[in-house]
PDB file of C-alpha atoms and ligand atoms in Angstrom:
ATOM      1  CA  UNK C   1     -23.811   2.245  12.492  1.00 46.00           C
ATOM      2  CA  UNK C   2     -25.166   0.660  15.618  1.00 49.00           C
ATOM      3  CA  UNK C   3     -28.746   1.355  14.744  1.00 52.00           C
ATOM      4  CA  UNK C   4     -30.506  -1.632  13.344  1.00 50.00           C
ATOM      5  CA  UNK C   5     -31.455  -1.145   9.765  1.00 52.00           C
ATOM      6  CA  UNK C   6     -35.215  -0.544   9.776  1.00 50.00           C
ATOM      7  CA  UNK C   7     -35.567  -1.515   6.142  1.00 49.00           C
ATOM      8  CA  UNK C   8     -34.228  -4.962   6.769  1.00 51.00           C
ATOM      9  CA  UNK C   9     -36.990  -7.400   7.561  1.00 50.00           C
ATOM     10  CA  UNK C  10     -36.533 -10.473   9.611  1.00 50.00           C
ATOM     11  CA  UNK C  11     -36.517 -13.223   7.079  1.00 47.00           C
ATOM     12  CA  UNK C  12     -38.463 -16.301   8.011  1.00 49.00           C
ATOM     13  CA  UNK C  13     -36.433 -19.473   8.249  1.00 47.00           C
ATOM     14  CA  UNK C  14     -38.162 -21.059   5.301  1.00 46.00           C
ATOM     15  CA  UNK C  15     -36.944 -18.380   2.915  1.00 47.00           C
ATOM     16  CA  UNK C  16     -33.333 -18.877   3.865  1.00 49.00           C
ATOM     17  CA  UNK C  17     -31.986 -19.699   0.433  1.00 55.00           C
ATOM     18  CA  UNK C  18     -33.561 -16.901  -1.509  1.00 65.00           C
ATOM     19  CA  UNK C  19     -31.868 -13.650  -0.625  1.00 70.00           C
ATOM     20  CA  UNK C  20     -33.818 -10.464  -0.773  1.00 80.00           C
ATOM     21  CA  UNK C  21     -33.349  -8.338  -3.829  1.00 82.00           C
ATOM     22  CA  UNK C  22     -31.532  -5.674  -1.820  1.00 83.00           C
ATOM     23  CA  UNK C  23     -29.162  -8.210  -0.332  1.00 84.00           C
ATOM     24  CA  UNK C  24     -28.276  -9.565  -3.709  1.00 84.00           C
ATOM     25  CA  UNK C  25     -27.760  -6.064  -5.012  1.00 86.00           C
ATOM     26  CA  UNK C  26     -25.538  -5.265  -2.083  1.00 88.00           C
ATOM     27  CA  UNK C  27     -23.491  -8.370  -2.773  1.00 89.00           C
ATOM     28  CA  UNK C  28     -23.013  -7.506  -6.397  1.00 89.00           C
ATOM     29  CA  UNK C  29     -22.051  -3.962  -5.593  1.00 91.00           C
ATOM     30  CA  UNK C  30     -19.673  -5.160  -2.914  1.00 93.00           C
ATOM     31  CA  UNK C  31     -17.976  -7.490  -5.323  1.00 91.00           C
ATOM     32  CA  UNK C  32     -17.631  -4.767  -7.899  1.00 92.00           C
ATOM     33  CA  UNK C  33     -16.439  -2.089  -5.477  1.00 93.00           C
ATOM     34  CA  UNK C  34     -14.558  -3.985  -2.799  1.00 95.00           C
ATOM     35  CA  UNK C  35     -13.583  -7.500  -3.799  1.00 94.00           C
ATOM     36  CA  UNK C  36     -11.767  -6.187  -6.877  1.00 94.00           C
ATOM     37  CA  UNK C  37      -9.135  -4.761  -4.512  1.00 95.00           C
ATOM     38  CA  UNK C  38      -8.347  -8.132  -3.020  1.00 96.00           C
ATOM     39  CA  UNK C  39      -4.819  -8.344  -4.403  1.00 94.00           C
ATOM     40  CA  UNK C  40      -3.863  -4.877  -3.208  1.00 95.00           C
ATOM     41  CA  UNK C  41      -5.261  -5.581   0.210  1.00 96.00           C
ATOM     42  CA  UNK C  42      -3.512  -8.902   0.436  1.00 95.00           C
ATOM     43  CA  UNK C  43      -0.189  -7.298  -0.434  1.00 92.00           C
ATOM     44  CA  UNK C  44      -0.736  -4.534   2.066  1.00 93.00           C
ATOM     45  CA  UNK C  45      -1.455  -7.154   4.719  1.00 93.00           C
ATOM     46  CA  UNK C  46       1.656  -9.067   3.711  1.00 89.00           C
ATOM     47  CA  UNK C  47       3.764  -5.967   4.132  1.00 86.00           C
ATOM     48  CA  UNK C  48       2.276  -5.300   7.536  1.00 88.00           C
ATOM     49  CA  UNK C  49       2.456  -8.806   8.936  1.00 87.00           C
ATOM     50  CA  UNK C  50       5.281 -10.314   6.871  1.00 83.00           C
ATOM     51  CA  UNK C  51       3.490 -13.561   7.335  1.00 85.00           C
ATOM     52  CA  UNK C  52       1.132 -15.095   4.746  1.00 88.00           C
ATOM     53  CA  UNK C  53      -1.266 -16.782   7.104  1.00 89.00           C
ATOM     54  CA  UNK C  54      -1.626 -13.666   9.271  1.00 91.00           C
ATOM     55  CA  UNK C  55      -2.127 -11.710   6.094  1.00 93.00           C
ATOM     56  CA  UNK C  56      -4.935 -13.974   4.978  1.00 94.00           C
ATOM     57  CA  UNK C  57      -6.668 -13.723   8.328  1.00 94.00           C
ATOM     58  CA  UNK C  58      -6.361  -9.989   8.289  1.00 95.00           C
ATOM     59  CA  UNK C  59      -7.819  -9.697   4.816  1.00 96.00           C
ATOM     60  CA  UNK C  60     -10.704 -11.984   5.692  1.00 95.00           C
ATOM     61  CA  UNK C  61     -11.547 -10.003   8.791  1.00 94.00           C
ATOM     62  CA  UNK C  62     -11.347  -6.811   6.805  1.00 96.00           C
ATOM     63  CA  UNK C  63     -13.795  -7.987   4.165  1.00 96.00           C
ATOM     64  CA  UNK C  64     -16.174  -9.335   6.717  1.00 94.00           C
ATOM     65  CA  UNK C  65     -16.214  -6.039   8.541  1.00 94.00           C
ATOM     66  CA  UNK C  66     -16.383  -4.064   5.331  1.00 95.00           C
ATOM     67  CA  UNK C  67     -19.394  -6.066   4.186  1.00 94.00           C
ATOM     68  CA  UNK C  68     -21.194  -5.536   7.463  1.00 92.00           C
ATOM     69  CA  UNK C  69     -20.634  -1.810   7.305  1.00 93.00           C
ATOM     70  CA  UNK C  70     -20.877  -1.436   3.573  1.00 93.00           C
ATOM     71  CA  UNK C  71     -23.891   0.824   3.987  1.00 91.00           C
ATOM     72  CA  UNK C  72     -21.677   3.343   5.728  1.00 92.00           C
ATOM     73  CA  UNK C  73     -19.231   3.426   2.855  1.00 93.00           C
ATOM     74  CA  UNK C  74     -19.597   6.787   1.189  1.00 91.00           C
ATOM     75  CA  UNK C  75     -20.466   6.055  -2.409  1.00 89.00           C
ATOM     76  CA  UNK C  76     -18.240   7.786  -4.909  1.00 88.00           C
ATOM     77  CA  UNK C  77     -15.236   7.921  -2.579  1.00 90.00           C
ATOM     78  CA  UNK C  78     -12.246   5.642  -2.936  1.00 93.00           C
ATOM     79  CA  UNK C  79     -13.311   2.212  -1.793  1.00 96.00           C
ATOM     80  CA  UNK C  80      -9.754   0.935  -1.801  1.00 96.00           C
ATOM     81  CA  UNK C  81      -8.743   3.657   0.660  1.00 95.00           C
ATOM     82  CA  UNK C  82     -11.718   2.777   2.833  1.00 96.00           C
ATOM     83  CA  UNK C  83     -10.709  -0.893   2.875  1.00 96.00           C
ATOM     84  CA  UNK C  84      -7.085  -0.078   3.642  1.00 96.00           C
ATOM     85  CA  UNK C  85      -8.165   1.961   6.604  1.00 94.00           C
ATOM     86  CA  UNK C  86     -10.257  -0.895   7.963  1.00 95.00           C
ATOM     87  CA  UNK C  87      -7.406  -3.319   7.466  1.00 95.00           C
ATOM     88  CA  UNK C  88      -4.960  -1.039   9.207  1.00 93.00           C
ATOM     89  CA  UNK C  89      -7.288  -0.690  12.201  1.00 92.00           C
ATOM     90  CA  UNK C  90      -7.768  -4.431  12.321  1.00 92.00           C
ATOM     91  CA  UNK C  91      -4.061  -4.902  12.222  1.00 92.00           C
ATOM     92  CA  UNK C  92      -3.462  -2.528  15.112  1.00 89.00           C
ATOM     93  CA  UNK C  93      -6.204  -4.100  17.225  1.00 87.00           C
ATOM     94  CA  UNK C  94      -5.084  -7.601  16.533  1.00 83.00           C
ATOM     95  CA  UNK C  95      -1.471  -7.029  17.419  1.00 73.00           C
ATOM     96  CA  UNK C  96      -2.372  -5.088  20.504  1.00 63.00           C
ATOM     97  CA  UNK C  97      -4.789  -7.718  21.680  1.00 61.00           C
ATOM     98  CA  UNK C  98      -2.478 -10.637  21.161  1.00 59.00           C
ATOM     99  CA  UNK C  99       0.420  -8.493  22.287  1.00 51.00           C
ATOM    100  CA  UNK C 100       2.078 -10.115  19.348  1.00 50.00           C
ATOM    101  CA  UNK C 101       5.248  -8.432  18.269  1.00 53.00           C
ATOM    102  CA  UNK C 102       4.585  -6.558  15.075  1.00 48.00           C
ATOM    103  CA  UNK C 103       7.365  -6.342  12.558  1.00 47.00           C
ATOM    104  CA  UNK C 104       8.673  -9.770  13.342  1.00 52.00           C
ATOM    105  CA  UNK C 105      10.034 -10.381   9.927  1.00 53.00           C
ATOM    106  CA  UNK C 106      10.269 -13.795   8.429  1.00 56.00           C
ATOM    107  CA  UNK C 107      12.939 -13.148   5.841  1.00 57.00           C
ATOM    108  CA  UNK C 108      13.245 -16.764   4.831  1.00 60.00           C
ATOM    109  CA  UNK C 109       9.620 -16.819   3.984  1.00 57.00           C
ATOM    110  CA  UNK C 110       9.860 -13.675   1.941  1.00 58.00           C
ATOM    111  CA  UNK C 111      12.876 -15.080   0.209  1.00 59.00           C
ATOM    112  CA  UNK C 112      10.973 -18.205  -0.710  1.00 59.00           C
ATOM    113  CA  UNK C 113       8.256 -16.046  -2.139  1.00 56.00           C
ATOM    114  CA  UNK C 114      10.694 -14.245  -4.335  1.00 55.00           C
ATOM    115  CA  UNK C 115      12.333 -17.392  -5.533  1.00 53.00           C
ATOM    116  CA  UNK C 116       9.037 -18.857  -6.536  1.00 50.00           C
ATOM    117  CA  UNK C 117       8.224 -15.936  -8.797  1.00 47.00           C
ATOM    118  CA  UNK C 118      11.656 -14.949  -9.977  1.00 45.00           C
ATOM    119  CA  UNK C 119      11.304 -16.380 -13.460  1.00 41.00           C
ATOM    120  CA  UNK C 120       7.911 -14.916 -14.051  1.00 40.00           C
ATOM    121  CA  UNK C 121       8.877 -11.417 -13.018  1.00 42.00           C
ATOM    122  CA  UNK C 122      11.737 -10.808 -15.415  1.00 44.00           C
ATOM    123  CA  UNK C 123      10.307  -7.481 -16.458  1.00 45.00           C
ATOM    124  CA  UNK C 124      13.049  -4.998 -17.293  1.00 44.00           C
ATOM    125  CA  UNK C 125      13.867  -5.919 -20.846  1.00 41.00           C
ATOM    126  CA  UNK C 126      16.222  -3.120 -21.769  1.00 42.00           C
ATOM    127  CA  UNK C 127      19.638  -3.765 -20.311  1.00 42.00           C
ATOM    128  CA  UNK C 128      20.447  -0.406 -18.828  1.00 44.00           C
ATOM    129  CA  UNK C 129      23.816   0.010 -17.246  1.00 45.00           C
ATOM    130  CA  UNK C 130      22.130   2.006 -14.524  1.00 57.00           C
ATOM    131  CA  UNK C 131      22.900   0.418 -11.216  1.00 59.00           C
ATOM    132  CA  UNK C 132      19.315   0.692 -10.118  1.00 60.00           C
ATOM    133  CA  UNK C 133      18.389  -1.870 -12.694  1.00 63.00           C
ATOM    134  CA  UNK C 134      20.795  -4.336 -11.225  1.00 68.00           C
ATOM    135  CA  UNK C 135      18.908  -4.293  -7.962  1.00 74.00           C
ATOM    136  CA  UNK C 136      16.900  -7.353  -7.184  1.00 76.00           C
ATOM    137  CA  UNK C 137      13.295  -7.357  -6.068  1.00 81.00           C
ATOM    138  CA  UNK C 138      14.402  -8.889  -2.851  1.00 82.00           C
ATOM    139  CA  UNK C 139      16.902  -6.156  -2.115  1.00 85.00           C
ATOM    140  CA  UNK C 140      14.451  -3.367  -2.722  1.00 88.00           C
ATOM    141  CA  UNK C 141      12.009  -5.183  -0.513  1.00 88.00           C
ATOM    142  CA  UNK C 142      14.564  -5.484   2.253  1.00 88.00           C
ATOM    143  CA  UNK C 143      15.621  -1.885   1.894  1.00 91.00           C
ATOM    144  CA  UNK C 144      12.011  -0.791   2.176  1.00 92.00           C
ATOM    145  CA  UNK C 145      11.512  -2.894   5.256  1.00 89.00           C
ATOM    146  CA  UNK C 146      14.640  -1.593   6.881  1.00 90.00           C
ATOM    147  CA  UNK C 147      13.031   1.837   7.080  1.00 93.00           C
ATOM    148  CA  UNK C 148      11.257   2.955  10.214  1.00 93.00           C
ATOM    149  CA  UNK C 149       7.577   2.088  10.017  1.00 90.00           C
ATOM    150  CA  UNK C 150       6.363   5.671   9.625  1.00 92.00           C
ATOM    151  CA  UNK C 151       8.444   6.137   6.488  1.00 95.00           C
ATOM    152  CA  UNK C 152       7.856   2.739   4.997  1.00 94.00           C
ATOM    153  CA  UNK C 153       4.122   3.101   5.383  1.00 94.00           C
ATOM    154  CA  UNK C 154       3.753   6.315   3.424  1.00 96.00           C
ATOM    155  CA  UNK C 155       6.092   5.156   0.683  1.00 96.00           C
ATOM    156  CA  UNK C 156       4.109   2.012   0.307  1.00 94.00           C
ATOM    157  CA  UNK C 157       0.750   3.751   0.246  1.00 96.00           C
ATOM    158  CA  UNK C 158       2.006   6.308  -2.235  1.00 97.00           C
ATOM    159  CA  UNK C 159       4.301   4.432  -4.586  1.00 95.00           C
ATOM    160  CA  UNK C 160       2.853   0.953  -4.522  1.00 93.00           C
ATOM    161  CA  UNK C 161      -0.810   1.584  -3.946  1.00 94.00           C
ATOM    162  CA  UNK C 162      -1.081   4.929  -5.670  1.00 94.00           C
ATOM    163  CA  UNK C 163      -3.084   6.800  -3.071  1.00 97.00           C
ATOM    164  CA  UNK C 164      -3.249  10.577  -3.084  1.00 96.00           C
ATOM    165  CA  UNK C 165      -1.691  12.587  -0.276  1.00 97.00           C
ATOM    166  CA  UNK C 166      -5.103  13.401   1.038  1.00 95.00           C
ATOM    167  CA  UNK C 167      -6.031   9.732   1.219  1.00 95.00           C
ATOM    168  CA  UNK C 168      -2.730   8.859   2.856  1.00 96.00           C
ATOM    169  CA  UNK C 169      -3.085  11.662   5.382  1.00 96.00           C
ATOM    170  CA  UNK C 170      -6.469  10.253   6.288  1.00 93.00           C
ATOM    171  CA  UNK C 171      -5.130   6.724   6.610  1.00 92.00           C
ATOM    172  CA  UNK C 172      -2.158   7.549   8.785  1.00 92.00           C
ATOM    173  CA  UNK C 173      -4.112  10.211  10.656  1.00 92.00           C
ATOM    174  CA  UNK C 174      -1.580  12.954  10.097  1.00 95.00           C
ATOM    175  CA  UNK C 175      -1.659  16.253   8.228  1.00 97.00           C
ATOM    176  CA  UNK C 176      -0.674  16.362   4.560  1.00 95.00           C
ATOM    177  CA  UNK C 177       2.453  18.308   5.461  1.00 95.00           C
ATOM    178  CA  UNK C 178       3.599  15.361   7.545  1.00 96.00           C
ATOM    179  CA  UNK C 179       2.948  12.994   4.663  1.00 96.00           C
ATOM    180  CA  UNK C 180       5.041  15.201   2.411  1.00 95.00           C
ATOM    181  CA  UNK C 181       7.992  15.318   4.745  1.00 94.00           C
ATOM    182  CA  UNK C 182       7.851  11.629   5.595  1.00 96.00           C
ATOM    183  CA  UNK C 183       7.897  10.789   1.913  1.00 96.00           C
ATOM    184  CA  UNK C 184      10.792  13.136   1.370  1.00 95.00           C
ATOM    185  CA  UNK C 185      12.862  11.712   4.194  1.00 95.00           C
ATOM    186  CA  UNK C 186      11.770   8.153   3.580  1.00 96.00           C
ATOM    187  CA  UNK C 187      12.825   8.223  -0.055  1.00 94.00           C
ATOM    188  CA  UNK C 188      16.122   9.717   0.930  1.00 94.00           C
ATOM    189  CA  UNK C 189      16.774   6.978   3.466  1.00 94.00           C
ATOM    190  CA  UNK C 190      15.750   4.363   0.975  1.00 93.00           C
ATOM    191  CA  UNK C 191      18.096   5.743  -1.613  1.00 92.00           C
ATOM    192  CA  UNK C 192      20.972   5.510   0.822  1.00 91.00           C
ATOM    193  CA  UNK C 193      20.138   1.880   1.455  1.00 90.00           C
ATOM    194  CA  UNK C 194      19.963   1.110  -2.227  1.00 88.00           C
ATOM    195  CA  UNK C 195      23.225   2.843  -2.916  1.00 85.00           C
ATOM    196  CA  UNK C 196      24.716   0.605  -0.285  1.00 83.00           C
ATOM    197  CA  UNK C 197      23.624  -2.422  -2.298  1.00 78.00           C
ATOM    198  CA  UNK C 198      24.941  -0.876  -5.472  1.00 72.00           C
ATOM    199  CA  UNK C 199      28.356  -0.400  -3.930  1.00 74.00           C
ATOM    200  CA  UNK C 200      28.349  -3.997  -2.878  1.00 73.00           C
ATOM    201  CA  UNK C 201      28.144  -4.915  -6.555  1.00 69.00           C
ATOM    202  CA  UNK C 202      30.894  -2.541  -7.480  1.00 67.00           C
ATOM    203  CA  UNK C 203      28.723  -0.008  -9.249  1.00 63.00           C
ATOM    204  CA  UNK C 204      29.777   3.579  -8.990  1.00 59.00           C
ATOM    205  CA  UNK C 205      27.071   5.860  -7.802  1.00 55.00           C
ATOM    206  CA  UNK C 206      26.977   9.499  -8.801  1.00 53.00           C
ATOM    207  CA  UNK C 207      28.119  10.561  -5.397  1.00 48.00           C
ATOM    208  CA  UNK C 208      31.489   8.910  -5.720  1.00 45.00           C
ATOM    209  CA  UNK C 209      32.481  10.793  -8.795  1.00 41.00           C
TER     210      UNK C 209
ATOM    211  CA  UNK I   1      12.293  30.077  -3.523  1.00 89.00           C
ATOM    212  CA  UNK I   2      15.280  28.775  -1.583  1.00 93.00           C
ATOM    213  CA  UNK I   3      16.580  25.216  -1.256  1.00 95.00           C
ATOM    214  CA  UNK I   4      14.796  24.617   2.004  1.00 94.00           C
ATOM    215  CA  UNK I   5      11.428  25.497   0.537  1.00 94.00           C
ATOM    216  CA  UNK I   6      12.197  23.382  -2.515  1.00 95.00           C
ATOM    217  CA  UNK I   7      12.907  20.383  -0.300  1.00 94.00           C
ATOM    218  CA  UNK I   8       9.602  20.784   1.445  1.00 93.00           C
ATOM    219  CA  UNK I   9       7.921  20.562  -1.941  1.00 95.00           C
ATOM    220  CA  UNK I  10      10.157  17.826  -3.308  1.00 95.00           C
ATOM    221  CA  UNK I  11       8.031  14.759  -2.635  1.00 96.00           C
ATOM    222  CA  UNK I  12       4.850  16.485  -3.712  1.00 96.00           C
ATOM    223  CA  UNK I  13       6.604  17.459  -6.934  1.00 97.00           C
ATOM    224  CA  UNK I  14       7.559  13.834  -7.540  1.00 96.00           C
ATOM    225  CA  UNK I  15       3.983  12.749  -7.005  1.00 97.00           C
ATOM    226  CA  UNK I  16       2.391  15.565  -8.987  1.00 95.00           C
ATOM    227  CA  UNK I  17       0.700  16.875  -5.883  1.00 96.00           C
ATOM    228  CA  UNK I  18       1.789  20.490  -6.204  1.00 95.00           C
ATOM    229  CA  UNK I  19      -0.556  23.327  -6.882  1.00 94.00           C
ATOM    230  CA  UNK I  20       0.073  25.175 -10.121  1.00 95.00           C
ATOM    231  CA  UNK I  21       1.658  28.021  -8.230  1.00 95.00           C
ATOM    232  CA  UNK I  22       3.898  25.798  -6.138  1.00 95.00           C
ATOM    233  CA  UNK I  23       5.000  23.961  -9.232  1.00 95.00           C
ATOM    234  CA  UNK I  24       5.939  27.189 -10.968  1.00 96.00           C
ATOM    235  CA  UNK I  25       8.131  28.245  -8.091  1.00 96.00           C
ATOM    236  CA  UNK I  26       9.616  24.807  -7.740  1.00 97.00           C
ATOM    237  CA  UNK I  27      10.557  24.459 -11.394  1.00 96.00           C
ATOM    238  CA  UNK I  28      12.018  27.916 -11.397  1.00 97.00           C
ATOM    239  CA  UNK I  29      14.239  26.976  -8.491  1.00 97.00           C
ATOM    240  CA  UNK I  30      15.348  23.776 -10.192  1.00 96.00           C
ATOM    241  CA  UNK I  31      16.339  25.727 -13.265  1.00 96.00           C
ATOM    242  CA  UNK I  32      18.849  27.650 -11.213  1.00 96.00           C
ATOM    243  CA  UNK I  33      19.913  25.090  -8.591  1.00 96.00           C
ATOM    244  CA  UNK I  34      21.730  21.968  -9.690  1.00 96.00           C
ATOM    245  CA  UNK I  35      21.712  20.397  -6.264  1.00 96.00           C
ATOM    246  CA  UNK I  36      17.957  20.429  -5.962  1.00 96.00           C
ATOM    247  CA  UNK I  37      17.572  19.339  -9.552  1.00 96.00           C
ATOM    248  CA  UNK I  38      19.770  16.293  -8.914  1.00 95.00           C
ATOM    249  CA  UNK I  39      17.901  15.496  -5.768  1.00 95.00           C
ATOM    250  CA  UNK I  40      14.615  15.737  -7.619  1.00 96.00           C
ATOM    251  CA  UNK I  41      15.850  13.312 -10.267  1.00 94.00           C
ATOM    252  CA  UNK I  42      17.026  10.914  -7.576  1.00 92.00           C
ATOM    253  CA  UNK I  43      13.704  11.060  -5.786  1.00 93.00           C
ATOM    254  CA  UNK I  44      11.827  10.344  -9.010  1.00 94.00           C
ATOM    255  CA  UNK I  45      14.125   7.428  -9.677  1.00 91.00           C
ATOM    256  CA  UNK I  46      13.576   6.044  -6.208  1.00 92.00           C
ATOM    257  CA  UNK I  47       9.851   6.100  -6.748  1.00 94.00           C
ATOM    258  CA  UNK I  48      10.275   4.293 -10.048  1.00 91.00           C
ATOM    259  CA  UNK I  49      12.357   1.605  -8.412  1.00 90.00           C
ATOM    260  CA  UNK I  50       9.756   0.962  -5.783  1.00 91.00           C
ATOM    261  CA  UNK I  51       7.042   0.753  -8.377  1.00 89.00           C
ATOM    262  CA  UNK I  52       9.031  -1.571 -10.586  1.00 87.00           C
ATOM    263  CA  UNK I  53      10.758  -3.769  -8.101  1.00 86.00           C
ATOM    264  CA  UNK I  54       8.295  -4.396  -5.355  1.00 86.00           C
ATOM    265  CA  UNK I  55       6.500  -7.514  -6.382  1.00 81.00           C
ATOM    266  CA  UNK I  56       2.769  -7.663  -6.022  1.00 84.00           C
ATOM    267  CA  UNK I  57       1.568 -11.116  -5.119  1.00 88.00           C
ATOM    268  CA  UNK I  58      -1.656 -12.592  -6.249  1.00 89.00           C
ATOM    269  CA  UNK I  59      -3.988 -13.414  -3.417  1.00 92.00           C
ATOM    270  CA  UNK I  60      -4.503 -17.163  -3.020  1.00 93.00           C
ATOM    271  CA  UNK I  61      -7.579 -18.550  -4.712  1.00 94.00           C
ATOM    272  CA  UNK I  62      -8.698 -20.026  -1.399  1.00 94.00           C
ATOM    273  CA  UNK I  63      -8.735 -16.552   0.112  1.00 95.00           C
ATOM    274  CA  UNK I  64     -10.817 -15.225  -2.738  1.00 94.00           C
ATOM    275  CA  UNK I  65     -13.241 -18.102  -2.350  1.00 93.00           C
ATOM    276  CA  UNK I  66     -13.657 -17.656   1.353  1.00 92.00           C
ATOM    277  CA  UNK I  67     -14.295 -13.942   0.952  1.00 92.00           C
ATOM    278  CA  UNK I  68     -16.977 -14.610  -1.599  1.00 90.00           C
ATOM    279  CA  UNK I  69     -18.422 -17.088   0.855  1.00 86.00           C
ATOM    280  CA  UNK I  70     -18.177 -14.762   3.818  1.00 78.00           C
ATOM    281  CA  UNK I  71     -19.959 -11.974   2.093  1.00 73.00           C
ATOM    282  CA  UNK I  72     -22.819 -14.107   0.963  1.00 72.00           C
ATOM    283  CA  UNK I  73     -23.096 -16.196   4.132  1.00 56.00           C
ATOM    284  CA  UNK I  74     -23.289 -13.214   6.441  1.00 48.00           C
ATOM    285  CA  UNK I  75     -26.377 -12.024   4.623  1.00 47.00           C
ATOM    286  CA  UNK I  76     -28.196 -15.265   5.341  1.00 48.00           C
ATOM    287  CA  UNK I  77     -27.565 -15.478   9.049  1.00 46.00           C
ATOM    288  CA  UNK I  78     -29.836 -13.342  11.211  1.00 41.00           C
TER     289      UNK I  78
HETATM  290 ZN1  LIG D   1      18.192  24.334  -4.297  1.00 61.13          ZN
END
C-alpha cells in the first residue's frame, strides 16, 4: 500500500483538468462499488457517534481513505463490508485521539430525528394486536442502544446491514462462534427491554400467562 | 441434541447460517422441545422488529456532494 504506484505518471500541471483514462475509470468504478453504500455507511456512523455532524465527518474520512486505497480493495468481495471496516477503524482512532467520550448519546437529537420522519415512516399497515407492533421506532432504537456495545454492534451489523457471520467476524475481529453467541445473548437482552416497554403499555406478554 | 447445543445454534438458525447437518439436528430438537421452539420464535421476531423499526436515514445531499467532490479532487492533486 505504501509503495508508489509505478503505473501512475506525474501529470504535468497544464493537463490538470483532463484526468487520465485510468483515473476516470477508477472514479466510475468507485462510484458504482462504494458510493452506492453511502446511506448504509451514514447510518452506521450515526449509530456509532449518535451525532449527525460527527457522523458526516466520519463518512467523509472513510470515503477519502477508501478512494486512496481503492486499488487494495479485493474485487469481487463485499465492498460494503470493506467500507464498514474502514469506518470502524476511523471511528476508533478518532475517539482515541480526541479522547472524546464515545457513546455520549444525544437523545434529544435522536428524538428530533424521529419526529421529523414519523409521518413518512408509517409502514405497518396491518393492525396486528401483537404488542411488538405497538412499539415505536424510537423505543426500539433506545432499547438497542441500551445494550452493551459488543451486543449492539453485532445485532446492527447482522439485522440492519445484512452482513454474513463471516463478514461480521472479520469486522469485529472475533471468531464466528463469538458472533453467534453475542447475537444470541444480545437478542435475548433486547427482547427483555422490549417486553419492558410492552408492559408499560399494558400489553400482556406471553411470559405472564 | 440437547437444549444447550440448540441455544448455541439459535442465532445462526435465525439468520440461516447453519450447515445442512446442523439445521437437521436443530429442527429435530425443536420438534420435541417446546421451550427451544418458543425461544426460536421469539428470536426470529426480535430480528424482524429490528429490521422493521430501526429507521434508516438518508444521507444529506451535501454529504453526497462532498464525497463526489473528494473522490474526484484527490485524483487531481499530486
Ligand atoms: Zn430444548
